[in-house]
CSV table of C-alpha atoms and ligand atoms in Angstrom, one decimal:
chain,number,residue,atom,x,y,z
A,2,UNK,CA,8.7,52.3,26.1
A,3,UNK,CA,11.2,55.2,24.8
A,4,UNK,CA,10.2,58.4,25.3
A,5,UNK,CA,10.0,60.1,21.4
A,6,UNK,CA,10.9,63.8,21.4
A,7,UNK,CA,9.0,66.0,19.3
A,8,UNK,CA,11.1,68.7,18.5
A,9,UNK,CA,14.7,70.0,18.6
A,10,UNK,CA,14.1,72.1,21.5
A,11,UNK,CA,12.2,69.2,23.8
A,12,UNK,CA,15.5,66.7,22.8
A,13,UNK,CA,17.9,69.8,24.5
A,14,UNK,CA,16.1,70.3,27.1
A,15,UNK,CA,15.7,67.1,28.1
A,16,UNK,CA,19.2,66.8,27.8
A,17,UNK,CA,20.3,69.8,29.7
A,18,UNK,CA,17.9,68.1,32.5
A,19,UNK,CA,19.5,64.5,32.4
A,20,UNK,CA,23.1,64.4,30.6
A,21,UNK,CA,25.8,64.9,32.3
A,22,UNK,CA,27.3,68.3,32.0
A,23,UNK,CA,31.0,67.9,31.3
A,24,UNK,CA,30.6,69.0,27.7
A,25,UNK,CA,29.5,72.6,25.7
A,26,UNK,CA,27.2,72.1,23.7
A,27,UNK,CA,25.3,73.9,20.4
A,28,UNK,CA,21.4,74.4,20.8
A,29,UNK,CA,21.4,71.8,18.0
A,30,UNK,CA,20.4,67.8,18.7
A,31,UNK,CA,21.6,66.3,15.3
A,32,UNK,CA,18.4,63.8,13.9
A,33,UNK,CA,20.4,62.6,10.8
A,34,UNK,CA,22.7,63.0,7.7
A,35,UNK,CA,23.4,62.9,4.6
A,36,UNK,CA,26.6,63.1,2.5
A,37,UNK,CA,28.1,66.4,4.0
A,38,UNK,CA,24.7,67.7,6.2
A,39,UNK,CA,23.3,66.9,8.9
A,40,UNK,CA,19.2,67.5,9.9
A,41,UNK,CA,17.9,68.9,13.4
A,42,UNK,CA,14.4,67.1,14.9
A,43,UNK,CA,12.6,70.3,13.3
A,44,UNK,CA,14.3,69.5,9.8
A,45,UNK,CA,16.7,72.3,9.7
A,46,UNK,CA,19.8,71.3,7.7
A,47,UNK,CA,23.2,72.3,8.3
A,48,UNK,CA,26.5,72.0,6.7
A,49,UNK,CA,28.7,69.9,8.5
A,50,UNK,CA,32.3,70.7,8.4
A,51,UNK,CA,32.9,69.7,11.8
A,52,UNK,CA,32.4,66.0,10.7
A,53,UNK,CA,32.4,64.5,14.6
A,54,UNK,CA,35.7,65.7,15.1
A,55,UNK,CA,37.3,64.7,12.2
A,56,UNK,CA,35.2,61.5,12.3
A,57,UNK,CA,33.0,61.4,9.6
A,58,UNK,CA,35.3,61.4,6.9
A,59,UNK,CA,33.2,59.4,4.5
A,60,UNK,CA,30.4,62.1,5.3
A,61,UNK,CA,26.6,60.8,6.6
A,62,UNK,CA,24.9,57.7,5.6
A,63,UNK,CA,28.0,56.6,2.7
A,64,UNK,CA,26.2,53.6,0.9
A,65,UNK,CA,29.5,51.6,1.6
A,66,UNK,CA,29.1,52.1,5.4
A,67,UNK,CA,25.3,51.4,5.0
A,68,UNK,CA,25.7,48.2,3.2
A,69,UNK,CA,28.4,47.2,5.3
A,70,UNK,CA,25.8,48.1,8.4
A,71,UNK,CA,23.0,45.8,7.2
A,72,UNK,CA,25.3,42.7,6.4
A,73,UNK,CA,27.0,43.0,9.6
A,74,UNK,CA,23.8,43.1,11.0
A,75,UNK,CA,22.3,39.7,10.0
A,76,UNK,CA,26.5,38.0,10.4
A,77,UNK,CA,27.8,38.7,13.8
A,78,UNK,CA,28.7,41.7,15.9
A,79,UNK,CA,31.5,40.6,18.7
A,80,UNK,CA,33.1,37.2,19.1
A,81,UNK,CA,36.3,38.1,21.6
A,82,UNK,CA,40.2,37.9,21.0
A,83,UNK,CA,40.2,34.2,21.9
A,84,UNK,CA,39.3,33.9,17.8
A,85,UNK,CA,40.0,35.2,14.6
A,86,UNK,CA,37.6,37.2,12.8
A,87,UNK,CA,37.8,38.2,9.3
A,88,UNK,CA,37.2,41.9,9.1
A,89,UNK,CA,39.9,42.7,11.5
A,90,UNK,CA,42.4,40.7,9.7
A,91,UNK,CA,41.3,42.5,6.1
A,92,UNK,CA,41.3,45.6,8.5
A,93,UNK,CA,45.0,45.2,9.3
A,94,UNK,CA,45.9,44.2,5.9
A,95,UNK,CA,45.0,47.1,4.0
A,96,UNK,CA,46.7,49.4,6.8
A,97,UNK,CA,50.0,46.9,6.3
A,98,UNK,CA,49.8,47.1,3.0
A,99,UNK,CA,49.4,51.2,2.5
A,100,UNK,CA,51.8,52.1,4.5
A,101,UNK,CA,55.4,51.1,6.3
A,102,UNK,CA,54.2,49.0,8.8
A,103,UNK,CA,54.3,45.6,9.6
A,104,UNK,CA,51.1,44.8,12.4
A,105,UNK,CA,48.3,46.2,13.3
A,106,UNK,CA,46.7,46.5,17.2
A,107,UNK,CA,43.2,47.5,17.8
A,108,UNK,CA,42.0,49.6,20.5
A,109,UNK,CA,38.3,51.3,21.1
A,110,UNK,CA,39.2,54.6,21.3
A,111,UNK,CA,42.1,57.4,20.5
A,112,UNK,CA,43.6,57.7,24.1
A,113,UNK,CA,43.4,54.4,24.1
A,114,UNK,CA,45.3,53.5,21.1
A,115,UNK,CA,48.0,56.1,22.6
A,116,UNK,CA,47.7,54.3,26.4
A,117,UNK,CA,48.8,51.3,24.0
A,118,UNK,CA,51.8,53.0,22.5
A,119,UNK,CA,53.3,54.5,25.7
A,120,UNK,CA,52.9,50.9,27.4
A,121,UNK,CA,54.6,49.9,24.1
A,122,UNK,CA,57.4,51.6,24.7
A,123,UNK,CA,58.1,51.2,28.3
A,124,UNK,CA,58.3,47.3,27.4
A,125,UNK,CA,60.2,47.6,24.3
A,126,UNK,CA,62.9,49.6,26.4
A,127,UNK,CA,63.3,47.0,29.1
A,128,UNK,CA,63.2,43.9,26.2
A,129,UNK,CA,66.6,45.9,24.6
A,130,UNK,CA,68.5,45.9,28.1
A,131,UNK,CA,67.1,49.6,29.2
A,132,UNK,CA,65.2,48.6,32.7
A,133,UNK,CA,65.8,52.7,33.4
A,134,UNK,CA,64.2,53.9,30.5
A,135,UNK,CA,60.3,55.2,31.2
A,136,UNK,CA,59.7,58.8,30.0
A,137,UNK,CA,58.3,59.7,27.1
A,138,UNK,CA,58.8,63.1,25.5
A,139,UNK,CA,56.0,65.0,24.0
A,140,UNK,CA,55.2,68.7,22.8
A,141,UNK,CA,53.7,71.8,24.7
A,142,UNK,CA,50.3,72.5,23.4
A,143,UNK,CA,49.8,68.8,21.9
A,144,UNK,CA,46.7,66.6,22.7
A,145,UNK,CA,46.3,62.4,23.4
A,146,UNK,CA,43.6,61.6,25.2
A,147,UNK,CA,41.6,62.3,28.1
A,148,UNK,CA,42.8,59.0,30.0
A,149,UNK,CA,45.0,59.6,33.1
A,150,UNK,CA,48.2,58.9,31.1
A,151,UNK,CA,47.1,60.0,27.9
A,152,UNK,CA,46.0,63.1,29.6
A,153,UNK,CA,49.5,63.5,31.2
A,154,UNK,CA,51.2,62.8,27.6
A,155,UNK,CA,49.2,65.9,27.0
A,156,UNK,CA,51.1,69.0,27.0
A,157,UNK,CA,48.4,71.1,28.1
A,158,UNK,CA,48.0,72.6,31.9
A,159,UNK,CA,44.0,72.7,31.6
A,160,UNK,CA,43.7,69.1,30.7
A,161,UNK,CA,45.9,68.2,33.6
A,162,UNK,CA,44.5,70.0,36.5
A,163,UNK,CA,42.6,68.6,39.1
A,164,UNK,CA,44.0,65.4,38.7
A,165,UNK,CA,47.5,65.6,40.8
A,166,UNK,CA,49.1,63.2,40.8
A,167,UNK,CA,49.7,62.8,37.6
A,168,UNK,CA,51.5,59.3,36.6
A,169,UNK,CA,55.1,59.9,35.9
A,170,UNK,CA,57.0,59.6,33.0
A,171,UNK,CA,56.1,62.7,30.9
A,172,UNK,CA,58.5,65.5,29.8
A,173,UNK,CA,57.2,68.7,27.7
A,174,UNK,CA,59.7,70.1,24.3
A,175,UNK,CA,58.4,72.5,22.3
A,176,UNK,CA,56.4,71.4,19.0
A,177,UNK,CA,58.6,72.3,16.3
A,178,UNK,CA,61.3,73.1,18.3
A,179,UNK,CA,64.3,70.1,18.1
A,180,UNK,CA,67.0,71.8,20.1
A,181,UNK,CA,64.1,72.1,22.9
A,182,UNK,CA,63.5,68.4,22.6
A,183,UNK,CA,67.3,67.5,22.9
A,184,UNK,CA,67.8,69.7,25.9
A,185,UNK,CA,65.5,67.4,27.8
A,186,UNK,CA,66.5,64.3,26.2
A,187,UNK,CA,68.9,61.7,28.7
A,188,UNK,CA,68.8,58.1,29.8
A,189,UNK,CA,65.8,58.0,31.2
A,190,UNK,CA,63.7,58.4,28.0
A,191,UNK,CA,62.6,55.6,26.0
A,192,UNK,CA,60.2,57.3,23.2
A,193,UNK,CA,59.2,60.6,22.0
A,194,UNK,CA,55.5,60.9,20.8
A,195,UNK,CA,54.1,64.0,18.5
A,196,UNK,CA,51.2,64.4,16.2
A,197,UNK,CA,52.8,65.2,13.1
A,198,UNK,CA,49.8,68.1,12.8
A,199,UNK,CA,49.2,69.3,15.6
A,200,UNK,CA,45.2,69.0,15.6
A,201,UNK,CA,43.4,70.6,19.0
A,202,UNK,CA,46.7,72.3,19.3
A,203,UNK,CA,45.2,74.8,16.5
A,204,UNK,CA,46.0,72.6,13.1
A,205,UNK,CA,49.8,73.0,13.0
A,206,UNK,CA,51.7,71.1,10.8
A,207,UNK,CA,55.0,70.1,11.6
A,208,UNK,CA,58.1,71.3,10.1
A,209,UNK,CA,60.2,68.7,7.7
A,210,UNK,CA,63.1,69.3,9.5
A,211,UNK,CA,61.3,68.7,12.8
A,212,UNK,CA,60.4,65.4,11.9
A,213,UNK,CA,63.5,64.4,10.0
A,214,UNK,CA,65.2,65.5,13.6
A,215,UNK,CA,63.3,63.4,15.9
A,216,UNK,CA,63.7,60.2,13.4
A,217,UNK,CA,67.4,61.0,13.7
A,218,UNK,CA,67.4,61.6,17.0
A,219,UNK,CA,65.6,58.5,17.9
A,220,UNK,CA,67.9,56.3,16.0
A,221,UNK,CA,70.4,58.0,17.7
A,222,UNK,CA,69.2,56.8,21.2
A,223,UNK,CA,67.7,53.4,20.3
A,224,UNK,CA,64.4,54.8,21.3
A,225,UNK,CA,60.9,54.8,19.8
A,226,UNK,CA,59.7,57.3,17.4
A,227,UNK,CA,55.6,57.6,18.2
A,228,UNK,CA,53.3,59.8,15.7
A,229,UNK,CA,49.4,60.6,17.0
A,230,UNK,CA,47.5,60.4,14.1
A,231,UNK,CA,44.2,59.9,15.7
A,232,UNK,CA,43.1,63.1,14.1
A,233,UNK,CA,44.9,63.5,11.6
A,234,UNK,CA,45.6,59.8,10.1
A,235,UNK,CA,42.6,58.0,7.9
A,236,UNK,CA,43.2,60.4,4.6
A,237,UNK,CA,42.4,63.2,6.4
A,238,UNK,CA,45.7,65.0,5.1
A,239,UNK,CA,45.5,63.8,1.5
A,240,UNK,CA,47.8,60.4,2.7
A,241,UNK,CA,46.4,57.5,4.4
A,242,UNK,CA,49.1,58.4,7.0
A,243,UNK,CA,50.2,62.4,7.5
A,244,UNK,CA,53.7,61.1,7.8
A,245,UNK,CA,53.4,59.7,4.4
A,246,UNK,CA,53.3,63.8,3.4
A,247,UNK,CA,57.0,64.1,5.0
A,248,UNK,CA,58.5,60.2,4.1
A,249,UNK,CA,59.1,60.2,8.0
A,250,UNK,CA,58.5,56.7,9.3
A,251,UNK,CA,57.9,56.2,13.0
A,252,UNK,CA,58.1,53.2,14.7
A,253,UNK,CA,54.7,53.1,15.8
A,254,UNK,CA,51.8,55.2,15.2
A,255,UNK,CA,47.8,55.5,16.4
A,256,UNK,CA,45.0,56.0,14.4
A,257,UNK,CA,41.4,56.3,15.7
A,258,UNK,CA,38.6,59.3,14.7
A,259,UNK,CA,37.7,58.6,11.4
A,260,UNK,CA,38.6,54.8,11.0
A,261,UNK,CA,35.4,53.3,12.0
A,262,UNK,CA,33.1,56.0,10.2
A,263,UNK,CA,31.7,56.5,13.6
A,264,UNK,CA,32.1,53.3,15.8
A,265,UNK,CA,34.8,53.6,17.9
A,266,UNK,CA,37.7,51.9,17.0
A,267,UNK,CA,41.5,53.0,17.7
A,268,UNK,CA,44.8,51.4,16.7
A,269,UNK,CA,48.3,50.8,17.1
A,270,UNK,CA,50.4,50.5,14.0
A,271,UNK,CA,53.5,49.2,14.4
A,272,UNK,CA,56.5,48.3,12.5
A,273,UNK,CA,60.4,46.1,12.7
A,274,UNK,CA,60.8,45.0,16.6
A,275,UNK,CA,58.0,47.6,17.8
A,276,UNK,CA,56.1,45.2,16.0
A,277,UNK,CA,56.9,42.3,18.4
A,278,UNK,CA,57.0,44.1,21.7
A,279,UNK,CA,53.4,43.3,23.0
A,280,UNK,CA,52.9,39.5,23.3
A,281,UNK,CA,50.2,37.7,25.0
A,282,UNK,CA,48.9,38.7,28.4
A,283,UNK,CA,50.8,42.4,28.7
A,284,UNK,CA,47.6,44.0,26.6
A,285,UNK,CA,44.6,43.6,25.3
A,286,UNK,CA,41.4,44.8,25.6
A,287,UNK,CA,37.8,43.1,25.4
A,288,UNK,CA,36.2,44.8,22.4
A,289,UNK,CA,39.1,46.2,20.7
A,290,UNK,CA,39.1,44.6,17.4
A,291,UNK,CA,36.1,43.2,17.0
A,292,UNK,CA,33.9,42.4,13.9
A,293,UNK,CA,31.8,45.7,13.8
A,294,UNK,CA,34.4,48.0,14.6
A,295,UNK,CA,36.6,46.4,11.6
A,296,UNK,CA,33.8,45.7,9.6
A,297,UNK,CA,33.2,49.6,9.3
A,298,UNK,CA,37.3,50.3,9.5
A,299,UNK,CA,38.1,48.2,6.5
A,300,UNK,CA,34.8,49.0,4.0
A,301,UNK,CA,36.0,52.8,5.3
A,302,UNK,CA,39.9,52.2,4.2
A,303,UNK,CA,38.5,50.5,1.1
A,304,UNK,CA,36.6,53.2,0.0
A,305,UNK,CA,38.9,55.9,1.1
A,306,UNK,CA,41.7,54.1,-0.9
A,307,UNK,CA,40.3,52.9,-4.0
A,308,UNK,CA,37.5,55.4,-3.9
A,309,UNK,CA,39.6,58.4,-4.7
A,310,UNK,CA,38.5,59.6,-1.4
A,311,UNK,CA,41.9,60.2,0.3
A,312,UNK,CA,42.6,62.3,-3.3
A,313,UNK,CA,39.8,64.1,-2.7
A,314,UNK,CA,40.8,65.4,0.7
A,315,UNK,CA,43.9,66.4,-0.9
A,316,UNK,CA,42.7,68.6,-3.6
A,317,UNK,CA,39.8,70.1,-2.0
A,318,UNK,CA,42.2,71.0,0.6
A,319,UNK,CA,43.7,73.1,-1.9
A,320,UNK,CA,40.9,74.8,-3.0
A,321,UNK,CA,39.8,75.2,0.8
A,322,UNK,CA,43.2,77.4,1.5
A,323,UNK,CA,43.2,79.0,-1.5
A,324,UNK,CA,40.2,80.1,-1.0
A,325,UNK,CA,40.3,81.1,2.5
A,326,UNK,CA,43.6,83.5,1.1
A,327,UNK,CA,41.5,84.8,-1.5
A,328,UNK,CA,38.5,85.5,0.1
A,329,UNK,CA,38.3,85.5,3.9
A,330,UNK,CA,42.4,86.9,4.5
A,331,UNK,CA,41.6,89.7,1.3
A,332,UNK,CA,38.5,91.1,3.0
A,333,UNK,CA,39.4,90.7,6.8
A,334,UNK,CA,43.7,91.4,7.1
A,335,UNK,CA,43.6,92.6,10.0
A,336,UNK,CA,41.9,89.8,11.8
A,337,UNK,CA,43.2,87.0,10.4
A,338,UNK,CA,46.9,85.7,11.6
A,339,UNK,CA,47.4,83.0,9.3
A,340,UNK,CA,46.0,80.3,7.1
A,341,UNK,CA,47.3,76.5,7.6
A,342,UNK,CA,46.9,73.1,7.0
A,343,UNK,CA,47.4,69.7,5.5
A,344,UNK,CA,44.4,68.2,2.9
A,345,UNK,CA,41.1,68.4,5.2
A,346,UNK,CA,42.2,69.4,8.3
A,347,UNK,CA,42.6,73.2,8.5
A,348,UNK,CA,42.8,76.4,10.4
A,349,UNK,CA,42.5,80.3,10.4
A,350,UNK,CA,44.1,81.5,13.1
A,351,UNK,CA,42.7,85.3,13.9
A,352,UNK,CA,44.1,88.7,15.6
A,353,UNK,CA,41.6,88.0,18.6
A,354,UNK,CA,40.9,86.4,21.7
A,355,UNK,CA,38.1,83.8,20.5
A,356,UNK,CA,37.1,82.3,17.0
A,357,UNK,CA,33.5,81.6,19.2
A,358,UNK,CA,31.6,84.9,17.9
A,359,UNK,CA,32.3,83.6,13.9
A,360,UNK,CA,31.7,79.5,14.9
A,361,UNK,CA,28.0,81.4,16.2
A,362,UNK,CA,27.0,83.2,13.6
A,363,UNK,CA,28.3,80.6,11.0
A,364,UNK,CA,26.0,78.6,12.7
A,365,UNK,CA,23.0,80.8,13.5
A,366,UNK,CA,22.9,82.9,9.9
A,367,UNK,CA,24.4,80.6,7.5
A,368,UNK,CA,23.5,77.0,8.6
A,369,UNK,CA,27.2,76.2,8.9
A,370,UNK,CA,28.5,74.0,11.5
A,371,UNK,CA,32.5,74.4,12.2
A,372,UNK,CA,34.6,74.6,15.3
A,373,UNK,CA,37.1,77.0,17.2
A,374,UNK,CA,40.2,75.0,18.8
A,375,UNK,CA,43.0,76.0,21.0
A,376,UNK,CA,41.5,79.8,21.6
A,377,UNK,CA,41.8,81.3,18.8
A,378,UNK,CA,41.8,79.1,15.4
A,379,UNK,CA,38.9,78.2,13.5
A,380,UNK,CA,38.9,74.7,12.7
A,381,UNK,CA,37.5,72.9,9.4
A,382,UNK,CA,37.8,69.0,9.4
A,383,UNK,CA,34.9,68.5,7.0
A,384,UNK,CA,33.7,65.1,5.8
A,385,UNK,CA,36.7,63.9,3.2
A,386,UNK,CA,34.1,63.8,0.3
A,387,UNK,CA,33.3,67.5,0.2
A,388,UNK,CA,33.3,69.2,-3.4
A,389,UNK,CA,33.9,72.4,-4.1
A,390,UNK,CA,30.6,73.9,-3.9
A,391,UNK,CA,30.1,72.8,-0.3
A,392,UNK,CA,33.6,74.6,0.3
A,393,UNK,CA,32.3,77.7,-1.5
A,394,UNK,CA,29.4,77.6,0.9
A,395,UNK,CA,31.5,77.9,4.1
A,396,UNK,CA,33.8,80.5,3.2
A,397,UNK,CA,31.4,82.8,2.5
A,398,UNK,CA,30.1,82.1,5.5
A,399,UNK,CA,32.8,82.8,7.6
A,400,UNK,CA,33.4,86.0,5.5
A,401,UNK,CA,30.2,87.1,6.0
A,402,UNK,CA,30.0,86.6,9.8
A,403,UNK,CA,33.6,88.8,9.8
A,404,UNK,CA,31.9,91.2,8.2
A,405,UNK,CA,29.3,91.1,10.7
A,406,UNK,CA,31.5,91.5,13.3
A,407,UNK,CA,33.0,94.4,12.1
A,408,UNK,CA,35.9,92.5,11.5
B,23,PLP,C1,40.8,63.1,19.5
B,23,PLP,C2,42.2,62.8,19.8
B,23,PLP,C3,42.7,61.9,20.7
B,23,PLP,C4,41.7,61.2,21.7
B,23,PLP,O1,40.9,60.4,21.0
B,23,PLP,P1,39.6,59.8,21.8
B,23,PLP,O2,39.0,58.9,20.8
B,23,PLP,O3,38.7,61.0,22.1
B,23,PLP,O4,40.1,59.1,23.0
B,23,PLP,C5,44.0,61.7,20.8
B,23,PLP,N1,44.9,62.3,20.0
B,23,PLP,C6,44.5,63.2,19.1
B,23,PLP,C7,45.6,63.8,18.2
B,23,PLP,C8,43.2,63.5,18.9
B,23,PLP,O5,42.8,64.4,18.0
């Protein structure tokens, strides 16, 4: 029989006791949600504008997602890549059809949808007579994955130590930085890959003419232009793509976190000969694509499309940073740097060492659940359905626990 814990405290310390520690944790176990909240074992609510990393974009429990749930259910769950399966094809559709690309590759995971696009790459150069080319360029401070070549396209010392050797291949330009990128640009390289917002690297957008440079630049070279949009694809910026906010068009470009509404599902979107570079037995993967995972990706594009969703995210990310200017930089200019973002995903980046002290007391005197990313930058990748009451609710909070803090 399963054990049934009784309250939130027996569920964490039960956990402390048997999960494996690699992860920080709140002294929260999460029982359900709803919309934008989530519910502790004791009944607690809490608002949740962490969203499972940028996950949850249709929020908790979306009557789409449930009814798609409870069909898929009583149909079939996995059948393989040997055959077709509908939701995967109506998955890929609606991606081809609201954006510039031509096919569609599923994956189970973010790093793994990036894995797929440097392995894209590699092959496409040595298809077009470029057996030499194998590095890929990407930006200090950026995040792909947590694999051992995502985490090496990752321009971040922490996430690369203690695994020498790294695999080869990788090269480091500054985000936002073009001359920096052409300085280490030569023969060797066969694709540069960049989120266009930069999303653990503390919600930085990038410039226009950043991106309009490395489109350029690429079709300069006959090499592959490769966005990350694992965080920041899905609506999340007010576009199904964030490119689509900068008419930038790369040749390839992953999606994962909130595609599946909370199965994990990643893919590779691809587009003219990218398109045809992986054929049949140089990748694939067991689960990737499979009826689940699509079924939940293509009731979660459908909704977020013809829902108004993706419209939502872009006005109440508006209000969001308007509101954060009006409120939170008014009382506290001193502390707070600046205030960025692109629809839903956003960030205040303060005058000190750690965003941690507001993330606790948003959580401990307000019932507010956000993040702090990249040392100093409070994060805010709330569900895409959020209205502006819900908003209202978290800035006060985070103005409040300033306040608090004496800052
Ligand atoms: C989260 C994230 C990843 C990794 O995704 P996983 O599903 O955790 O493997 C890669 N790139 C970006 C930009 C991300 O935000």
């Amino acid at each position: 029989m399963i054990e049934k814990f009784k309250t939130n405290a027996e569920v964490i310390e039960n956990g402390d006791k048997y999960l494996y520690g690699n992860h920080v944790r709140m002294p929260l176990s999460i029982e359900r949600g709803e919309g934008a909240y989530v519910f502790d074992k004791d009944g607690n609510k809490y608002l949740d504008f962490i969203g499972g990393i940028a996950v949850n974009g249709l929020g908790h429990c979306h009557p789409a997602i449930v009814k798609c749930l409870e069909e898929r259910a009583h149909t079939i769950l996995h059948c393989s890549n040997y055959f077709y399966n509908e939701p995967a094809v109506q998955t890929a559709k609606l991606i081809v059809e609201n954006s510039c690309f031509d096919k569609v590759l599923f994956a189970n995971s973010g790093a793994e949808a990036n894995e797929g696009q440097i392995k894209l790459a590699r092959k496409y150069a040595k298809d077009h007579g470029h057996p030499e080319r194998f590095v890929v360029i990407t930006m200090k401070n950026s995040f792909h994955g947590r694999t051992l070549a995502t985490c090496t396209a990752t321009g971040q010392y922490a996430v690369h130590r203690y695994f020498e050797p790294l695999p080869s291949g990788f090269r480091y330009a500054e985000f936002n930085n073009l001359q920096s990128v052409k300085d280490i640009m030569d023969e060797y390289v066969c694709a540069i890959l960049t989120e266009p917002v930069q999303g653990e690297g503390g919600v930085r957008p990038a410039s226009q003419e950043f991106l309009q440079g490395l489109r350029d630049l690429c079709d300069e070279k006959g090499i592959l232009l490769m966005f990350d949009e694992v965080q920041v694809g899905s609506g999340r910026t007010g576009k199904l793509f964030a490119h689509q906010n900068y008419g930038v068009e790369p040749d390839t470009c992953s999606m994962a976190k909130a595609l599946g509404s909370g199965v994990p599902i990643g893919a590779v979107c691809a587009r003219g000969e990218a398109a045809k570079t992986l054929t049949p037995g140089t990748h694939g993967s067991t689960f990737a694509g499979g009826p689940l995972a699509c079924a939940l990706a293509a009731t979660t594009l459908d909704v977020m499309i013809n829902d108004g969703v993706i419209e939502n995210s872009r006005k109440m990310g508006e209000y969001f940073r308007k509101q954060a200017h009006e409120i939170i930089e008014k009382n506290h200019p001193e502390a707070v740097n600046e205030i960025r973002g692109l629809g839903l995903i956003d960030g205040i980046q303060l005058n000190k060492p750690s965003g941690q002290p507001v993330v606790d007391l948003c959580f401990k005197d307000s019932n507010v659940l956000i993040n702090n990313t990249n040392g100093n930058v409070l994060r805010f990748v709330p569900p895409l359905i959020v209205n502006e009451e819900e908003i209202d609710i978290v800035i006060k909070a985070v103005d409040e626990a300033m306040t608090k803090l004496g800052w």
